[in-house]
C-alpha cells in the first residue's frame, strides 16, 4: 500500500507489515487459520522474509488479531508487544503465547530507520492499542493512524464506553497534532480496506495513493468513532 507498508488480509481482518532497515514490525496477526497463507506466504509474496519479523504489536488480545501470535512466536521468535491489561486476557486462551513486552502509552518503538508510536486506548478491551505509523509513498512521507479496538456491542459496559469515548477524543487530538493523513485498520469493513486495496492495485503512476485521505478525513473518522460510542451510551442509558 506504501513503499514500506504491506497489508496482509483476509476478508474480515487486516494485519500490517512495516518494513524497516532492520527488519519487520508486524501489526496484528489475523486468526490462527491465516498464519501460513496470509502472514507467512503473504510476506513472501511481496518479497519479505517472515524470519525478519522483529516485533509483533498486537492491537488487542482477541483471536481475530492475535490468533497467529503463538505460531509466529514459536517459529520466528520476534518480540511480542501487548498492553499489560490484555496480557491477562491473552493468558486465558487455551494455548496462550508467551508473555513478553508491555506496551506503554506514548511508547516509541524504533526498529532501524522507522519509529512507530503506540497509545493505550481502552474501550474495546481494557488495553486496546492505537498506532501512528510513518509511511512513504514513492518517497513522499505520510503518517498512518490505526484506531485499535473498533467494535462495540450491547454488552460493552458503561465504564468501557466512557473510556472508548475519551480515548477516541484523545487520539483525535494526537493524530491531528501529528498530521496523520492515512487511515489503516484491523477490520477491513471499517476503513474500506478491500476497496482501497483494489484501487491501489489498479493505480496508475500519475494517480494519488487511495490510502492518503487527508487530515480532515482522519479527524472525521475518529469523530464518528467517538460519536458511535456516545450513541451506544445513550441507548444504554435510555434502556428501562
Ligand atoms: Zn476485538
Coordinates of C-alpha atoms and ligand atoms in Angstrom, one line a residue:
X1 CA 0.0 0.0 0.0
X2 CA 3.1 2.2 0.6
X3 CA 6.8 1.9 0.0
X4 CA 7.2 0.5 3.5
X5 CA 3.7 -0.8 4.4
X6 CA 2.0 -4.0 3.3
X7 CA -1.5 -5.2 4.1
X8 CA -1.8 -8.9 4.9
X9 CA -5.5 -9.5 4.9
X10 CA -8.5 -11.8 5.0
X11 CA -12.0 -10.6 4.1
X12 CA -12.6 -9.6 7.8
X13 CA -9.2 -8.6 9.3
X14 CA -6.1 -6.8 8.3
X15 CA -2.6 -7.2 9.6
X16 CA 0.2 -4.8 8.6
X17 CA 3.8 -5.3 7.9
X18 CA 6.0 -2.3 8.4
X19 CA 9.3 -2.7 6.5
X20 CA 12.3 -1.0 8.2
X21 CA 16.0 -1.0 7.5
X22 CA 16.4 -3.6 10.3
X23 CA 13.5 -6.0 9.8
X24 CA 9.7 -6.0 10.0
X25 CA 7.3 -4.7 12.6
X26 CA 4.1 -6.8 12.3
X27 CA 0.9 -5.1 13.5
X28 CA -1.6 -7.8 14.4
X29 CA -1.7 -11.4 13.1
X30 CA -5.2 -12.3 12.0
X31 CA -6.9 -15.6 13.1
X32 CA -4.7 -18.6 13.5
X33 CA -6.0 -20.2 10.4
X34 CA -4.5 -17.4 8.3
X35 CA -0.9 -17.8 9.7
X36 CA 0.5 -19.7 6.8
X37 CA -1.5 -18.4 3.8
X38 CA -1.7 -14.7 4.7
X39 CA 1.1 -13.9 7.1
X40 CA 4.0 -16.3 6.0
X41 CA 3.1 -16.7 2.3
X42 CA 1.8 -13.2 2.1
X43 CA 5.1 -11.7 3.3
X44 CA 7.0 -13.9 0.8
X45 CA 4.7 -12.9 -2.0
X46 CA 5.7 -9.2 -1.5
X47 CA 9.3 -10.1 -1.3
X48 CA 9.7 -10.0 2.5
X49 CA 11.1 -12.8 4.7
X50 CA 8.9 -13.8 7.7
X51 CA 12.1 -14.6 9.6
X52 CA 12.8 -10.8 9.6
X53 CA 9.8 -10.1 11.9
X54 CA 11.4 -8.5 14.9
X55 CA 8.3 -7.2 16.7
X56 CA 4.7 -8.1 16.7
X57 CA 2.5 -5.4 18.0
X58 CA -0.9 -6.9 19.0
X59 CA -3.7 -4.3 18.9
X60 CA -5.6 -6.3 21.5
X61 CA -5.9 -9.9 22.7
X62 CA -8.9 -11.1 20.7
X63 CA -8.5 -14.2 18.4
X64 CA -9.0 -12.3 15.2
X65 CA -5.9 -10.2 15.9
X66 CA -3.7 -12.5 18.0
X67 CA -4.6 -15.9 16.5
X68 CA -1.3 -16.4 14.8
X69 CA 0.9 -15.0 17.5
X70 CA 1.8 -18.3 19.1
X71 CA 2.8 -19.9 15.7
X72 CA 4.9 -16.8 14.8
X73 CA 6.5 -16.6 18.2
X74 CA 7.5 -20.3 18.2
X75 CA 8.7 -20.2 14.6
X76 CA 10.5 -16.8 14.2
X77 CA 11.0 -15.7 17.8
X78 CA 10.0 -12.0 17.5
X79 CA 9.3 -9.8 20.5
X80 CA 5.6 -9.5 21.2
X81 CA 4.1 -6.3 22.5
X82 CA 0.7 -6.1 24.1
X83 CA -0.8 -3.8 26.7
X84 CA -0.4 -5.0 30.3
X85 CA -4.2 -5.5 30.8
X86 CA -4.5 -7.5 27.6
X87 CA -1.7 -9.9 28.7
X88 CA -4.3 -11.1 31.3
X89 CA -6.8 -11.7 28.5
X90 CA -4.2 -13.5 26.4
X91 CA -3.2 -15.8 29.3
X92 CA -6.8 -17.1 29.5
X93 CA -6.6 -18.6 26.0
X94 CA -6.5 -22.4 25.5
X95 CA -3.0 -22.4 24.1
X96 CA -1.6 -19.0 25.1
X97 CA 1.5 -17.3 23.6
X98 CA 4.4 -16.4 26.0
X99 CA 4.2 -13.1 27.8
X100 CA 6.8 -10.7 26.5
X101 CA 6.9 -6.9 26.3
X102 CA 4.4 -4.4 27.8
X103 CA 3.2 -1.6 25.7
X104 CA 3.2 1.8 27.3
X105 CA 1.2 4.9 26.4
X106 CA 3.1 7.1 24.0
X107 CA 5.7 4.4 23.6
X108 CA 8.1 5.0 20.6
X109 CA 9.1 1.7 19.1
X110 CA 12.1 2.1 16.9
X111 CA 13.4 -0.6 14.5
X112 CA 16.2 0.5 12.1
X113 CA 15.1 3.7 10.3
X114 CA 11.5 3.6 11.5
X115 CA 9.7 4.7 14.7
X116 CA 6.1 3.9 15.3
X117 CA 4.2 5.4 18.3
X118 CA 1.9 3.3 20.4
X119 CA -1.0 4.6 22.5
X120 CA -3.1 2.7 25.0
X121 CA -6.7 3.4 24.2
X122 CA -9.0 1.2 26.3
X123 CA -12.7 0.8 25.3
X124 CA -13.0 -2.3 23.1
X125 CA -10.7 -4.2 25.6
X126 CA -9.1 -2.9 28.8
X127 CA -5.8 -2.3 26.9
X128 CA -6.6 -1.8 23.2
X129 CA -3.7 -0.1 21.3
X130 CA -3.8 2.6 18.7
X131 CA -0.9 3.5 16.5
X132 CA 0.8 6.1 14.4
X133 CA 3.0 4.7 11.6
X134 CA 5.2 6.8 9.3
X135 CA 4.8 5.7 5.7
X136 CA 6.2 6.7 2.4
X137 CA 4.5 6.9 -1.0
X138 CA 7.1 7.0 -3.8
X139 CA 9.4 8.6 -1.3
X140 CA 6.8 11.2 0.0
X141 CA 6.3 10.9 3.7
X142 CA 2.8 10.4 5.2
X143 CA 1.5 9.4 8.6
X144 CA -0.9 6.5 9.1
X145 CA -3.3 6.2 12.1
X146 CA -4.8 3.0 13.4
X147 CA -7.7 3.1 15.9
X148 CA -7.1 -0.3 17.6
X149 CA -10.4 -1.6 19.0
X150 CA -13.3 -0.8 16.8
X151 CA -16.4 -2.9 17.7
X152 CA -18.9 -2.1 20.4
X153 CA -21.9 -4.1 21.4
X154 CA -24.8 -4.0 23.9
X155 CA -22.6 -5.9 26.3
X156 CA -19.9 -3.2 26.4
X157 CA -20.1 -1.8 29.9
X158 CA -20.8 1.9 30.6
X159 CA -17.3 2.3 32.0
X160 CA -15.7 0.9 28.9
X161 CA -17.9 3.1 26.6
X162 CA -16.9 6.1 28.6
X163 CA -13.2 5.1 28.2
X164 CA -13.8 4.5 24.5
X165 CA -15.2 8.0 24.1
X166 CA -12.5 9.7 25.9
X167 CA -9.7 7.8 24.2
X168 CA -11.2 8.4 20.7
X169 CA -11.2 12.1 21.6
X170 CA -7.6 11.9 22.9
X171 CA -6.4 10.0 19.7
X172 CA -8.2 12.5 17.6
X173 CA -6.1 15.3 19.1
X174 CA -2.9 13.3 18.9
X175 CA -3.4 12.3 15.3
X176 CA -4.4 15.8 14.3
X177 CA -1.4 17.3 16.1
X178 CA 0.9 14.8 14.4
X179 CA -0.6 15.4 11.0
X180 CA -2.0 11.9 10.3
X181 CA -3.4 11.7 6.8
X182 CA -3.8 8.0 6.3
X183 CA -6.3 5.6 8.0
X184 CA -5.4 2.0 8.4
X185 CA -7.4 -0.5 10.5
X186 CA -7.6 -4.1 11.6
X187 CA -11.1 -4.8 10.4
X188 CA -11.4 -4.5 6.6
X189 CA -15.0 -3.2 6.6
X190 CA -14.4 -0.3 8.9
X191 CA -11.9 1.6 6.6
X192 CA -13.0 0.3 3.2
X193 CA -9.7 -1.6 3.1
X194 CA -10.6 -4.1 0.4
X195 CA -11.9 -1.5 -2.0
X196 CA -8.8 0.6 -1.3
X197 CA -6.7 -2.5 -1.9
X198 CA -8.3 -3.0 -5.4
X199 CA -7.9 0.7 -6.2
X200 CA -4.2 0.6 -5.2
X201 CA -3.6 -2.4 -7.5
X202 CA -5.3 -0.5 -10.4
X203 CA -3.5 2.7 -9.6
X204 CA -1.5 4.4 -12.4
X205 CA 1.8 6.1 -11.5
X206 CA 0.3 9.6 -12.0
X207 CA -2.7 8.9 -9.7
X208 CA -2.8 9.6 -6.0
X209 CA -2.5 6.9 -3.4
X210 CA -6.1 5.8 -2.4
X211 CA -4.9 5.4 1.2
X212 CA -4.0 9.1 1.6
X213 CA -7.3 10.6 2.7
X214 CA -6.0 13.8 4.3
X215 CA -6.1 15.2 7.8
X216 CA -9.8 16.2 7.7
X217 CA -10.8 12.7 6.9
X218 CA -8.8 11.2 9.8
X219 CA -10.5 13.8 12.1
X220 CA -13.9 12.8 10.7
X221 CA -13.2 9.1 11.1
X222 CA -12.2 9.4 14.7
X223 CA -15.2 11.8 15.3
X224 CA -17.5 9.1 14.0
X225 CA -15.7 6.5 16.2
X226 CA -16.4 8.7 19.2
X227 CA -20.0 9.5 18.2
X228 CA -20.8 5.9 17.7
X229 CA -19.7 5.1 21.3
X230 CA -21.8 8.1 22.5
X231 CA -24.8 6.6 20.8
X232 CA -24.3 3.3 22.5
X233 CA -24.0 5.0 25.8
X234 CA -27.2 7.0 25.2
X235 CA -29.1 3.8 24.1
X236 CA -27.9 2.1 27.3
X237 CA -29.0 5.0 29.5
X238 CA -32.3 5.1 27.7
X239 CA -33.0 1.4 28.3
X240 CA -35.6 0.7 31.0
Ligands
LIG1 ZN1 -11.7 -7.4 19.4

